[in-house]
Every structure is written in C-alpha cells, then in structure tokens.
C-alpha positions as protocol buffer text, in pm:
chain_id: "A"
residue {
  index: 1
  type: UNK
  ca { x: 10984 y: 8050 z: 13599 }
}
residue {
  index: 2
  type: UNK
  ca { x: 10958 y: 8106 z: 13973 }
}
residue {
  index: 3
  type: UNK
  ca { x: 11283 y: 8126 z: 14168 }
}
residue {
  index: 4
  type: UNK
  ca { x: 11302 y: 8068 z: 14546 }
}
residue {
  index: 5
  type: UNK
  ca { x: 11303 y: 8367 z: 14779 }
}
residue {
  index: 6
  type: UNK
  ca { x: 11418 y: 8384 z: 15141 }
}
residue {
  index: 7
  type: UNK
  ca { x: 11302 y: 8662 z: 15374 }
}
residue {
  index: 8
  type: UNK
  ca { x: 11558 y: 8785 z: 15628 }
}
residue {
  index: 9
  type: UNK
  ca { x: 11604 y: 9084 z: 15855 }
}
residue {
  index: 10
  type: UNK
  ca { x: 11837 y: 9220 z: 15587 }
}
residue {
  index: 11
  type: UNK
  ca { x: 11589 y: 9197 z: 15304 }
}
residue {
  index: 12
  type: UNK
  ca { x: 11487 y: 8931 z: 15057 }
}
residue {
  index: 13
  type: UNK
  ca { x: 11750 y: 8687 z: 14929 }
}
residue {
  index: 14
  type: UNK
  ca { x: 11733 y: 8535 z: 14584 }
}
residue {
  index: 15
  type: UNK
  ca { x: 12014 y: 8283 z: 14541 }
}
residue {
  index: 16
  type: UNK
  ca { x: 12073 y: 8118 z: 14204 }
}
residue {
  index: 17
  type: UNK
  ca { x: 12269 y: 7822 z: 14078 }
}
residue {
  index: 18
  type: UNK
  ca { x: 12388 y: 7997 z: 13764 }
}
residue {
  index: 19
  type: UNK
  ca { x: 12448 y: 8346 z: 13631 }
}
residue {
  index: 20
  type: UNK
  ca { x: 12193 y: 8276 z: 13360 }
}
residue {
  index: 21
  type: UNK
  ca { x: 11925 y: 8201 z: 13620 }
}
residue {
  index: 22
  type: UNK
  ca { x: 12023 y: 8512 z: 13817 }
}
residue {
  index: 23
  type: UNK
  ca { x: 12003 y: 8726 z: 13503 }
}
residue {
  index: 24
  type: UNK
  ca { x: 11663 y: 8580 z: 13411 }
}
residue {
  index: 25
  type: UNK
  ca { x: 11523 y: 8655 z: 13756 }
}
residue {
  index: 26
  type: UNK
  ca { x: 11680 y: 9002 z: 13773 }
}
residue {
  index: 27
  type: UNK
  ca { x: 11539 y: 9125 z: 13442 }
}
residue {
  index: 28
  type: UNK
  ca { x: 11193 y: 8990 z: 13527 }
}
residue {
  index: 29
  type: UNK
  ca { x: 11212 y: 9173 z: 13862 }
}
residue {
  index: 30
  type: UNK
  ca { x: 11305 y: 9497 z: 13681 }
}
residue {
  index: 31
  type: UNK
  ca { x: 11029 y: 9447 z: 13423 }
}
residue {
  index: 32
  type: UNK
  ca { x: 10767 y: 9398 z: 13695 }
}
residue {
  index: 33
  type: UNK
  ca { x: 10879 y: 9711 z: 13882 }
}
residue {
  index: 34
  type: UNK
  ca { x: 10878 y: 9909 z: 13558 }
}
residue {
  index: 35
  type: UNK
  ca { x: 10524 y: 9798 z: 13475 }
}
residue {
  index: 36
  type: UNK
  ca { x: 10398 y: 9879 z: 13824 }
}
residue {
  index: 37
  type: UNK
  ca { x: 10564 y: 10221 z: 13832 }
}
residue {
  index: 38
  type: UNK
  ca { x: 10443 y: 10323 z: 13486 }
}
residue {
  index: 39
  type: UNK
  ca { x: 10091 y: 10216 z: 13579 }
}
residue {
  index: 40
  type: UNK
  ca { x: 10100 y: 10411 z: 13905 }
}
residue {
  index: 41
  type: UNK
  ca { x: 10305 y: 10721 z: 13815 }
}
residue {
  index: 42
  type: UNK
  ca { x: 10342 y: 10721 z: 13438 }
}
residue {
  index: 43
  type: UNK
  ca { x: 10724 y: 10692 z: 13456 }
}
residue {
  index: 44
  type: UNK
  ca { x: 10997 y: 10459 z: 13582 }
}
residue {
  index: 45
  type: UNK
  ca { x: 11307 y: 10612 z: 13739 }
}
residue {
  index: 46
  type: UNK
  ca { x: 11602 y: 10375 z: 13765 }
}
residue {
  index: 47
  type: UNK
  ca { x: 11961 y: 10432 z: 13880 }
}
residue {
  index: 48
  type: UNK
  ca { x: 12225 y: 10198 z: 13740 }
}
residue {
  index: 49
  type: UNK
  ca { x: 12568 y: 10097 z: 13864 }
}
residue {
  index: 50
  type: UNK
  ca { x: 12869 y: 9981 z: 13665 }
}
residue {
  index: 51
  type: UNK
  ca { x: 13079 y: 9667 z: 13672 }
}
residue {
  index: 52
  type: UNK
  ca { x: 12951 y: 9320 z: 13596 }
}
residue {
  index: 53
  type: UNK
  ca { x: 12594 y: 9425 z: 13676 }
}
residue {
  index: 54
  type: UNK
  ca { x: 12535 y: 9566 z: 13327 }
}
residue {
  index: 55
  type: UNK
  ca { x: 12620 y: 9233 z: 13166 }
}
residue {
  index: 56
  type: UNK
  ca { x: 12346 y: 9069 z: 13370 }
}
residue {
  index: 57
  type: UNK
  ca { x: 12089 y: 9311 z: 13226 }
}
residue {
  index: 58
  type: UNK
  ca { x: 12144 y: 9203 z: 12867 }
}
residue {
  index: 59
  type: UNK
  ca { x: 11821 y: 9001 z: 12854 }
}
residue {
  index: 60
  type: UNK
  ca { x: 11628 y: 9328 z: 12880 }
}
residue {
  index: 61
  type: UNK
  ca { x: 11717 y: 9394 z: 12516 }
}
residue {
  index: 62
  type: UNK
  ca { x: 11582 y: 9055 z: 12408 }
}
residue {
  index: 63
  type: UNK
  ca { x: 11232 y: 8918 z: 12364 }
}
residue {
  index: 64
  type: UNK
  ca { x: 10993 y: 8963 z: 12527 }
}
residue {
  index: 65
  type: UNK
  ca { x: 11125 y: 9260 z: 12722 }
}
residue {
  index: 66
  type: UNK
  ca { x: 11241 y: 9465 z: 12424 }
}
residue {
  index: 67
  type: UNK
  ca { x: 10874 y: 9484 z: 12323 }
}
residue {
  index: 68
  type: UNK
  ca { x: 10679 y: 9454 z: 12649 }
}
residue {
  index: 69
  type: UNK
  ca { x: 10864 y: 9715 z: 12856 }
}
residue {
  index: 70
  type: UNK
  ca { x: 10742 y: 10072 z: 12805 }
}
residue {
  index: 71
  type: UNK
  ca { x: 11090 y: 10205 z: 12733 }
}
residue {
  index: 72
  type: UNK
  ca { x: 10982 y: 10560 z: 12653 }
}
residue {
  index: 73
  type: UNK
  ca { x: 10871 y: 10596 z: 13015 }
}
residue {
  index: 74
  type: UNK
  ca { x: 11215 y: 10508 z: 13152 }
}
residue {
  index: 75
  type: UNK
  ca { x: 11434 y: 10780 z: 13307 }
}
residue {
  index: 76
  type: UNK
  ca { x: 11786 y: 10654 z: 13366 }
}
residue {
  index: 77
  type: UNK
  ca { x: 12045 y: 10775 z: 13616 }
}
residue {
  index: 78
  type: UNK
  ca { x: 12369 y: 10645 z: 13768 }
}
residue {
  index: 79
  type: UNK
  ca { x: 12436 y: 10571 z: 14134 }
}
residue {
  index: 80
  type: UNK
  ca { x: 12798 y: 10661 z: 14072 }
}
residue {
  index: 81
  type: UNK
  ca { x: 13026 y: 10753 z: 13788 }
}
residue {
  index: 82
  type: UNK
  ca { x: 13394 y: 10776 z: 13719 }
}
residue {
  index: 83
  type: UNK
  ca { x: 13499 y: 11129 z: 13623 }
}
residue {
  index: 84
  type: UNK
  ca { x: 13635 y: 11036 z: 13282 }
}
residue {
  index: 85
  type: UNK
  ca { x: 13524 y: 11106 z: 12927 }
}
residue {
  index: 86
  type: UNK
  ca { x: 13203 y: 10932 z: 12823 }
}
residue {
  index: 87
  type: UNK
  ca { x: 13404 y: 10745 z: 12559 }
}
residue {
  index: 88
  type: UNK
  ca { x: 13658 y: 10617 z: 12815 }
}
residue {
  index: 89
  type: UNK
  ca { x: 13659 y: 10243 z: 12893 }
}
residue {
  index: 90
  type: UNK
  ca { x: 13617 y: 10323 z: 13266 }
}
residue {
  index: 91
  type: UNK
  ca { x: 13294 y: 10517 z: 13209 }
}
residue {
  index: 92
  type: UNK
  ca { x: 12985 y: 10358 z: 13364 }
}
residue {
  index: 93
  type: UNK
  ca { x: 12779 y: 10550 z: 13108 }
}
residue {
  index: 94
  type: UNK
  ca { x: 12972 y: 10391 z: 12820 }
}
residue {
  index: 95
  type: UNK
  ca { x: 12932 y: 10047 z: 12977 }
}
residue {
  index: 96
  type: UNK
  ca { x: 12555 y: 10085 z: 13000 }
}
residue {
  index: 97
  type: UNK
  ca { x: 12527 y: 10250 z: 12661 }
}
residue {
  index: 98
  type: UNK
  ca { x: 12718 y: 9975 z: 12483 }
}
residue {
  index: 99
  type: UNK
  ca { x: 12565 y: 9690 z: 12684 }
}
residue {
  index: 100
  type: UNK
  ca { x: 12200 y: 9798 z: 12696 }
}
residue {
  index: 101
  type: UNK
  ca { x: 12091 y: 10150 z: 12609 }
}
residue {
  index: 102
  type: UNK
  ca { x: 12172 y: 10138 z: 12238 }
}
residue {
  index: 103
  type: UNK
  ca { x: 11976 y: 9813 z: 12211 }
}
residue {
  index: 104
  type: UNK
  ca { x: 11644 y: 9934 z: 12352 }
}
residue {
  index: 105
  type: UNK
  ca { x: 11421 y: 10228 z: 12248 }
}
residue {
  index: 106
  type: UNK
  ca { x: 11491 y: 10461 z: 12539 }
}
residue {
  index: 107
  type: UNK
  ca { x: 11456 y: 10833 z: 12471 }
}
residue {
  index: 108
  type: UNK
  ca { x: 11805 y: 10990 z: 12470 }
}
residue {
  index: 109
  type: UNK
  ca { x: 11692 y: 11295 z: 12669 }
}
residue {
  index: 110
  type: UNK
  ca { x: 11572 y: 11060 z: 12945 }
}
residue {
  index: 111
  type: UNK
  ca { x: 11928 y: 10934 z: 12999 }
}
residue {
  index: 112
  type: UNK
  ca { x: 12089 y: 11147 z: 13268 }
}
residue {
  index: 113
  type: UNK
  ca { x: 12467 y: 11112 z: 13269 }
}
residue {
  index: 114
  type: UNK
  ca { x: 12724 y: 11343 z: 13427 }
}
residue {
  index: 115
  type: UNK
  ca { x: 12891 y: 11634 z: 13253 }
}
residue {
  index: 116
  type: UNK
  ca { x: 13231 y: 11481 z: 13178 }
}
residue {
  index: 117
  type: UNK
  ca { x: 13394 y: 11817 z: 13109 }
}
residue {
  index: 118
  type: UNK
  ca { x: 13374 y: 11924 z: 13474 }
}
residue {
  index: 119
  type: UNK
  ca { x: 13580 y: 11853 z: 13784 }
}
residue {
  index: 120
  type: UNK
  ca { x: 13453 y: 11583 z: 14020 }
}
residue {
  index: 121
  type: UNK
  ca { x: 13318 y: 11845 z: 14262 }
}
residue {
  index: 122
  type: UNK
  ca { x: 13139 y: 12045 z: 13993 }
}
residue {
  index: 123
  type: UNK
  ca { x: 13009 y: 11732 z: 13819 }
}
residue {
  index: 124
  type: UNK
  ca { x: 12856 y: 11614 z: 14147 }
}
residue {
  index: 125
  type: UNK
  ca { x: 12697 y: 11953 z: 14212 }
}
residue {
  index: 126
  type: UNK
  ca { x: 12552 y: 11976 z: 13863 }
}
residue {
  index: 127
  type: UNK
  ca { x: 12419 y: 11619 z: 13876 }
}
residue {
  index: 128
  type: UNK
  ca { x: 12247 y: 11687 z: 14208 }
}
residue {
  index: 129
  type: UNK
  ca { x: 12099 y: 12010 z: 14071 }
}
residue {
  index: 130
  type: UNK
  ca { x: 11949 y: 11822 z: 13777 }
}
residue {
  index: 131
  type: UNK
  ca { x: 11795 y: 11563 z: 14007 }
}
residue {
  index: 132
  type: UNK
  ca { x: 11654 y: 11837 z: 14231 }
}
residue {
  index: 133
  type: UNK
  ca { x: 11479 y: 11993 z: 13932 }
}
residue {
  index: 134
  type: UNK
  ca { x: 11317 y: 11660 z: 13848 }
}
residue {
  index: 135
  type: UNK
  ca { x: 11209 y: 11612 z: 14210 }
}
residue {
  index: 136
  type: UNK
  ca { x: 11042 y: 11956 z: 14200 }
}
residue {
  index: 137
  type: UNK
  ca { x: 10827 y: 11843 z: 13908 }
}
residue {
  index: 138
  type: UNK
  ca { x: 10774 y: 11505 z: 14078 }
}
residue {
  index: 139
  type: UNK
  ca { x: 10907 y: 11318 z: 13777 }
}
residue {
  index: 140
  type: UNK
  ca { x: 11124 y: 11168 z: 14049 }
}
residue {
  index: 141
  type: UNK
  ca { x: 10918 y: 11102 z: 14361 }
}
residue {
  index: 142
  type: UNK
  ca { x: 11019 y: 11251 z: 14694 }
}
residue {
  index: 143
  type: UNK
  ca { x: 11063 y: 11058 z: 15015 }
}
residue {
  index: 144
  type: UNK
  ca { x: 10776 y: 11071 z: 15262 }
}
residue {
  index: 145
  type: UNK
  ca { x: 11010 y: 11126 z: 15557 }
}
residue {
  index: 146
  type: UNK
  ca { x: 11282 y: 11353 z: 15420 }
}
residue {
  index: 147
  type: UNK
  ca { x: 11346 y: 11566 z: 15113 }
}
residue {
  index: 148
  type: UNK
  ca { x: 11550 y: 11300 z: 14932 }
}
residue {
  index: 149
  type: UNK
  ca { x: 11460 y: 11173 z: 14587 }
}
residue {
  index: 150
  type: UNK
  ca { x: 11270 y: 10847 z: 14589 }
}
residue {
  index: 151
  type: UNK
  ca { x: 11387 y: 10652 z: 14287 }
}
residue {
  index: 152
  type: UNK
  ca { x: 11165 y: 10365 z: 14178 }
}
residue {
  index: 153
  type: UNK
  ca { x: 11469 y: 10136 z: 14165 }
}
residue {
  index: 154
  type: UNK
  ca { x: 11835 y: 10169 z: 14255 }
}
residue {
  index: 155
  type: UNK
  ca { x: 12055 y: 9887 z: 14126 }
}
residue {
  index: 156
  type: UNK
  ca { x: 12380 y: 9828 z: 14313 }
}
residue {
  index: 157
  type: UNK
  ca { x: 12672 y: 9595 z: 14270 }
}
residue {
  index: 158
  type: UNK
  ca { x: 12913 y: 9521 z: 14555 }
}
residue {
  index: 159
  type: UNK
  ca { x: 13290 y: 9488 z: 14561 }
}
residue {
  index: 160
  type: UNK
  ca { x: 13494 y: 9231 z: 14756 }
}
residue {
  index: 161
  type: UNK
  ca { x: 13559 y: 9508 z: 15012 }
}
residue {
  index: 162
  type: UNK
  ca { x: 13186 y: 9562 z: 15060 }
}
residue {
  index: 163
  type: UNK
  ca { x: 13168 y: 9894 z: 14872 }
}
residue {
  index: 164
  type: UNK
  ca { x: 12851 y: 9996 z: 14689 }
}
residue {
  index: 165
  type: UNK
  ca { x: 12822 y: 10278 z: 14436 }
}
residue {
  index: 166
  type: UNK
  ca { x: 13145 y: 10468 z: 14509 }
}
residue {
  index: 167
  type: UNK
  ca { x: 13099 y: 10444 z: 14884 }
}
residue {
  index: 168
  type: UNK
  ca { x: 13408 y: 10268 z: 15016 }
}
residue {
  index: 169
  type: UNK
  ca { x: 13482 y: 10131 z: 15364 }
}
residue {
  index: 170
  type: UNK
  ca { x: 13597 y: 10387 z: 15622 }
}
residue {
  index: 171
  type: UNK
  ca { x: 13567 y: 10674 z: 15372 }
}
residue {
  index: 172
  type: UNK
  ca { x: 13437 y: 11009 z: 15493 }
}
residue {
  index: 173
  type: UNK
  ca { x: 13163 y: 11020 z: 15228 }
}
residue {
  index: 174
  type: UNK
  ca { x: 12979 y: 10747 z: 15420 }
}
residue {
  index: 175
  type: UNK
  ca { x: 12885 y: 11016 z: 15670 }
}
residue {
  index: 176
  type: UNK
  ca { x: 12755 y: 11271 z: 15418 }
}
residue {
  index: 177
  type: UNK
  ca { x: 12389 y: 11336 z: 15495 }
}
residue {
  index: 178
  type: UNK
  ca { x: 12313 y: 11684 z: 15363 }
}
residue {
  index: 179
  type: UNK
  ca { x: 12396 y: 11616 z: 14998 }
}
residue {
  index: 180
  type: UNK
  ca { x: 12231 y: 11388 z: 14745 }
}
residue {
  index: 181
  type: UNK
  ca { x: 12536 y: 11351 z: 14524 }
}
residue {
  index: 182
  type: UNK
  ca { x: 12891 y: 11389 z: 14646 }
}
residue {
  index: 183
  type: UNK
  ca { x: 13238 y: 11338 z: 14506 }
}
residue {
  index: 184
  type: UNK
  ca { x: 13567 y: 11172 z: 14589 }
}
residue {
  index: 185
  type: UNK
  ca { x: 13914 y: 11235 z: 14451 }
}
residue {
  index: 186
  type: UNK
  ca { x: 14093 y: 10961 z: 14644 }
}
residue {
  index: 187
  type: UNK
  ca { x: 13909 y: 10645 z: 14547 }
}
residue {
  index: 188
  type: UNK
  ca { x: 14104 y: 10338 z: 14668 }
}
residue {
  index: 189
  type: UNK
  ca { x: 14063 y: 10179 z: 14326 }
}
residue {
  index: 190
  type: UNK
  ca { x: 14124 y: 10358 z: 13996 }
}
residue {
  index: 191
  type: UNK
  ca { x: 14015 y: 10590 z: 13858 }
}
residue {
  index: 192
  type: UNK
  ca { x: 14045 y: 10808 z: 14172 }
}
residue {
  index: 193
  type: UNK
  ca { x: 13789 y: 11077 z: 14087 }
}
residue {
  index: 194
  type: UNK
  ca { x: 13421 y: 10982 z: 14107 }
}
residue {
  index: 195
  type: UNK
  ca { x: 13075 y: 11110 z: 14188 }
}
residue {
  index: 196
  type: UNK
  ca { x: 12834 y: 10902 z: 14393 }
}
residue {
  index: 197
  type: UNK
  ca { x: 12487 y: 10898 z: 14543 }
}
residue {
  index: 198
  type: UNK
  ca { x: 12498 y: 10933 z: 14920 }
}
residue {
  index: 199
  type: UNK
  ca { x: 12353 y: 10678 z: 15160 }
}
residue {
  index: 200
  type: UNK
  ca { x: 12042 y: 10888 z: 15237 }
}
residue {
  index: 201
  type: UNK
  ca { x: 11950 y: 10885 z: 14867 }
}
residue {
  index: 202
  type: UNK
  ca { x: 12010 y: 10512 z: 14830 }
}
residue {
  index: 203
  type: UNK
  ca { x: 11807 y: 10440 z: 15142 }
}
residue {
  index: 204
  type: UNK
  ca { x: 11518 y: 10659 z: 15027 }
}
residue {
  index: 205
  type: UNK
  ca { x: 11450 y: 10451 z: 14714 }
}
residue {
  index: 206
  type: UNK
  ca { x: 11127 y: 10255 z: 14674 }
}
residue {
  index: 207
  type: UNK
  ca { x: 11332 y: 9950 z: 14577 }
}
residue {
  index: 208
  type: UNK
  ca { x: 11701 y: 9868 z: 14611 }
}
residue {
  index: 209
  type: UNK
  ca { x: 11853 y: 9560 z: 14453 }
}
residue {
  index: 210
  type: UNK
  ca { x: 12208 y: 9452 z: 14535 }
}
residue {
  index: 211
  type: UNK
  ca { x: 12353 y: 9212 z: 14279 }
}
residue {
  index: 212
  type: UNK
  ca { x: 12659 y: 9011 z: 14383 }
}
residue {
  index: 213
  type: UNK
  ca { x: 12835 y: 8724 z: 14209 }
}
residue {
  index: 214
  type: UNK
  ca { x: 13155 y: 8530 z: 14267 }
}
residue {
  index: 215
  type: UNK
  ca { x: 13326 y: 8354 z: 14555 }
}
residue {
  index: 216
  type: UNK
  ca { x: 13572 y: 8640 z: 14608 }
}
residue {
  index: 217
  type: UNK
  ca { x: 13278 y: 8840 z: 14749 }
}
residue {
  index: 218
  type: UNK
  ca { x: 13139 y: 8568 z: 14979 }
}
residue {
  index: 219
  type: UNK
  ca { x: 13297 y: 8709 z: 15296 }
}
residue {
  index: 220
  type: UNK
  ca { x: 13166 y: 9058 z: 15225 }
}
residue {
  index: 221
  type: UNK
  ca { x: 12820 y: 8912 z: 15155 }
}
residue {
  index: 222
  type: UNK
  ca { x: 12834 y: 8735 z: 15492 }
}
residue {
  index: 223
  type: UNK
  ca { x: 12926 y: 9056 z: 15674 }
}
residue {
  index: 224
  type: UNK
  ca { x: 12663 y: 9255 z: 15486 }
}
residue {
  index: 225
  type: UNK
  ca { x: 12372 y: 9017 z: 15545 }
}
residue {
  index: 226
  type: UNK
  ca { x: 12421 y: 8789 z: 15847 }
}
residue {
  index: 227
  type: UNK
  ca { x: 12238 y: 8919 z: 16152 }
}
residue {
  index: 228
  type: UNK
  ca { x: 12524 y: 8835 z: 16390 }
}
residue {
  index: 229
  type: UNK
  ca { x: 12790 y: 9012 z: 16189 }
}
residue {
  index: 230
  type: UNK
  ca { x: 12754 y: 9369 z: 16312 }
}
residue {
  index: 231
  type: UNK
  ca { x: 13089 y: 9445 z: 16470 }
}
residue {
  index: 232
  type: UNK
  ca { x: 13192 y: 9741 z: 16688 }
}
residue {
  index: 233
  type: UNK
  ca { x: 13451 y: 9854 z: 16437 }
}
residue {
  index: 234
  type: UNK
  ca { x: 13420 y: 9900 z: 16063 }
}
residue {
  index: 235
  type: UNK
  ca { x: 13078 y: 9840 z: 15910 }
}
residue {
  index: 236
  type: UNK
  ca { x: 13075 y: 9760 z: 15541 }
}
residue {
  index: 237
  type: UNK
  ca { x: 12900 y: 10016 z: 15319 }
}
residue {
  index: 238
  type: UNK
  ca { x: 12680 y: 9734 z: 15187 }
}
residue {
  index: 239
  type: UNK
  ca { x: 12566 y: 9672 z: 15542 }
}
residue {
  index: 240
  type: UNK
  ca { x: 12456 y: 10037 z: 15559 }
}
residue {
  index: 241
  type: UNK
  ca { x: 12212 y: 9988 z: 15273 }
}
residue {
  index: 242
  type: UNK
  ca { x: 11885 y: 9985 z: 15466 }
}
residue {
  index: 243
  type: UNK
  ca { x: 11591 y: 10133 z: 15275 }
}
residue {
  index: 244
  type: UNK
  ca { x: 11384 y: 10340 z: 15517 }
}
residue {
  index: 245
  type: UNK
  ca { x: 11045 y: 10247 z: 15375 }
}
residue {
  index: 246
  type: UNK
  ca { x: 11146 y: 10071 z: 15055 }
}
residue {
  index: 247
  type: UNK
  ca { x: 11223 y: 9709 z: 14978 }
}
residue {
  index: 248
  type: UNK
  ca { x: 11572 y: 9554 z: 14969 }
}
residue {
  index: 249
  type: UNK
  ca { x: 11644 y: 9250 z: 14752 }
}
residue {
  index: 250
  type: UNK
  ca { x: 11976 y: 9065 z: 14718 }
}
residue {
  index: 251
  type: UNK
  ca { x: 12044 y: 8876 z: 14395 }
}
residue {
  index: 252
  type: UNK
  ca { x: 12328 y: 8629 z: 14462 }
}
residue {
  index: 253
  type: UNK
  ca { x: 12486 y: 8336 z: 14286 }
}
residue {
  index: 254
  type: UNK
  ca { x: 12587 y: 8023 z: 14475 }
}
residue {
  index: 255
  type: UNK
  ca { x: 12948 y: 8129 z: 14515 }
}
residue {
  index: 256
  type: UNK
  ca { x: 12863 y: 8469 z: 14661 }
}
residue {
  index: 257
  type: UNK
  ca { x: 12620 y: 8306 z: 14908 }
}
residue {
  index: 258
  type: UNK
  ca { x: 12858 y: 8033 z: 15028 }
}
residue {
  index: 259
  type: UNK
  ca { x: 12926 y: 8183 z: 15371 }
}
residue {
  index: 260
  type: UNK
  ca { x: 12574 y: 8283 z: 15465 }
}
residue {
  index: 261
  type: UNK
  ca { x: 12442 y: 8120 z: 15782 }
}
residue {
  index: 262
  type: UNK
  ca { x: 12135 y: 7899 z: 15759 }
}
residue {
  index: 263
  type: UNK
  ca { x: 12054 y: 7975 z: 15396 }
}
residue {
  index: 264
  type: UNK
  ca { x: 12026 y: 7680 z: 15160 }
}
residue {
  index: 265
  type: UNK
  ca { x: 12090 y: 7739 z: 14793 }
}
residue {
  index: 266
  type: UNK
  ca { x: 11789 y: 7604 z: 14606 }
}
residue {
  index: 267
  type: UNK
  ca { x: 11844 y: 7387 z: 14304 }
}
C-alpha cells in the first residue's frame, strides 16, 4: 500500500490517519532500507530509541518481515539509554528486547547495549569506544565529511518539549561536537542519568526517521518543521536534526500534524 509523501525543506513528511497505517508504513520503510543496505554493504546498522516508538515496530516480527528481512545482518544500537539495570522497566534495551528483539532472529552479539554496571560517564565512554572499533573495521560506515559514524538508519521519537534521544531543550549537551556519545546526570525527566548520541552523530546518518504521535506533541512538531518557526531564542532539539548528506523522514499521525502550515492530511 502506498502512503502519501510530502517534500519540505525540513525533510519528507508522511502523515497517517491511524497508528496502524503509520506502523505499516514505518516497518516497510525500515525493511526497504535494510534490504538496500545489506545488498550494498552486507550489513544494516540501526540505532533505536525508546518510548512509544518500539510499539510501532511490532509488525517487523510478523509476516512477511519476520522471514523476508535478513535479520542476521542487523547490528543494533541505541541513540540513548537510561543508566539503569537492563531488567529495569525504564531501560530502553528492555523495551526493545521485550517488544521486538526476542521475536526476530537477530544475533545476540550484534545487539550493542550499554554496560549497566558503570556510571553514566563511564558507560558513555565505553559505548563510544565500542562504536569507534566498529567504524575502524567499517562495519559501521564513516561520514564522508567528518570522522563520525554513519549509521544506515537512526530512529528517533520526540517528546512534547521537542527533545530527541536524550537531547533536551537548552541543555549543554546540545553543543557537544567532539564526542560521539555523551552523558547527562540531570535529565529533566526521570531517570536523571542517561547516555545519548550527540547531534553530529545523528546528523551524520544515512537516514534519520523521526516518529511522532499524539496531539500533545503538535506544537513541538510545528516548531520543528515549519519553515517560519525559527526563532531567535530557544531552538528545539528536534529542529536541530538536519542530516548533512542523509535523508530525513518524519512519520506523523493526524494529531501530531494538526498545527503544520499548508500540509493536508491525506485520507
């Protein structure tokens, strides 16, 4: 089934009537990128986020994708993680494991989660070191214009405040440019300690998809996407997602897209 797409200066918009339609389109998009990457490079490197996004990926574990996707070629990372035990309800790893990873034939050693026995600072450093080793071997591609990793796909959600990964409005980590993975200990929403990809890493990806649902996020979506909404003061982290050479796609439901200018929601 083909869903409508709208090209804007802020990337491609895909706006859906229902969460089911959004999920259907999202998993097909991921499947197509996986197939293309495996054909070109022999692997597919994907970075996941937490929250409601994982629930929208459930169709990946169903037919036909559970059979047609070359799961053994997937290498899985996280854009951000809460510094809690892997068994903790707040763990993004646990969310993905329970919602998807135990239902598809991924290779356990290809799943790269943080070391939950370390402090936030040490966990971030160790996670970055692991990624750097994989960039050296080119399992993860490297950006053509800087030394950042070039993931095949980074999947992001967005909060009502416009945060992506664990990059929150007006936080100092938004300005970090010389690290791939950094940490925070004062997150404005619990739990306070987290690790997160930095903006240079997110913006170096081949493909970035931002998935947003719900009317409570409509104002943040407007500020993140509308061309006229760049103010002199605070810029939302989601607005700062601008892939340098990669492609940006927004997956929105009707409610999240309500305040966008000049964009009709297709039925």
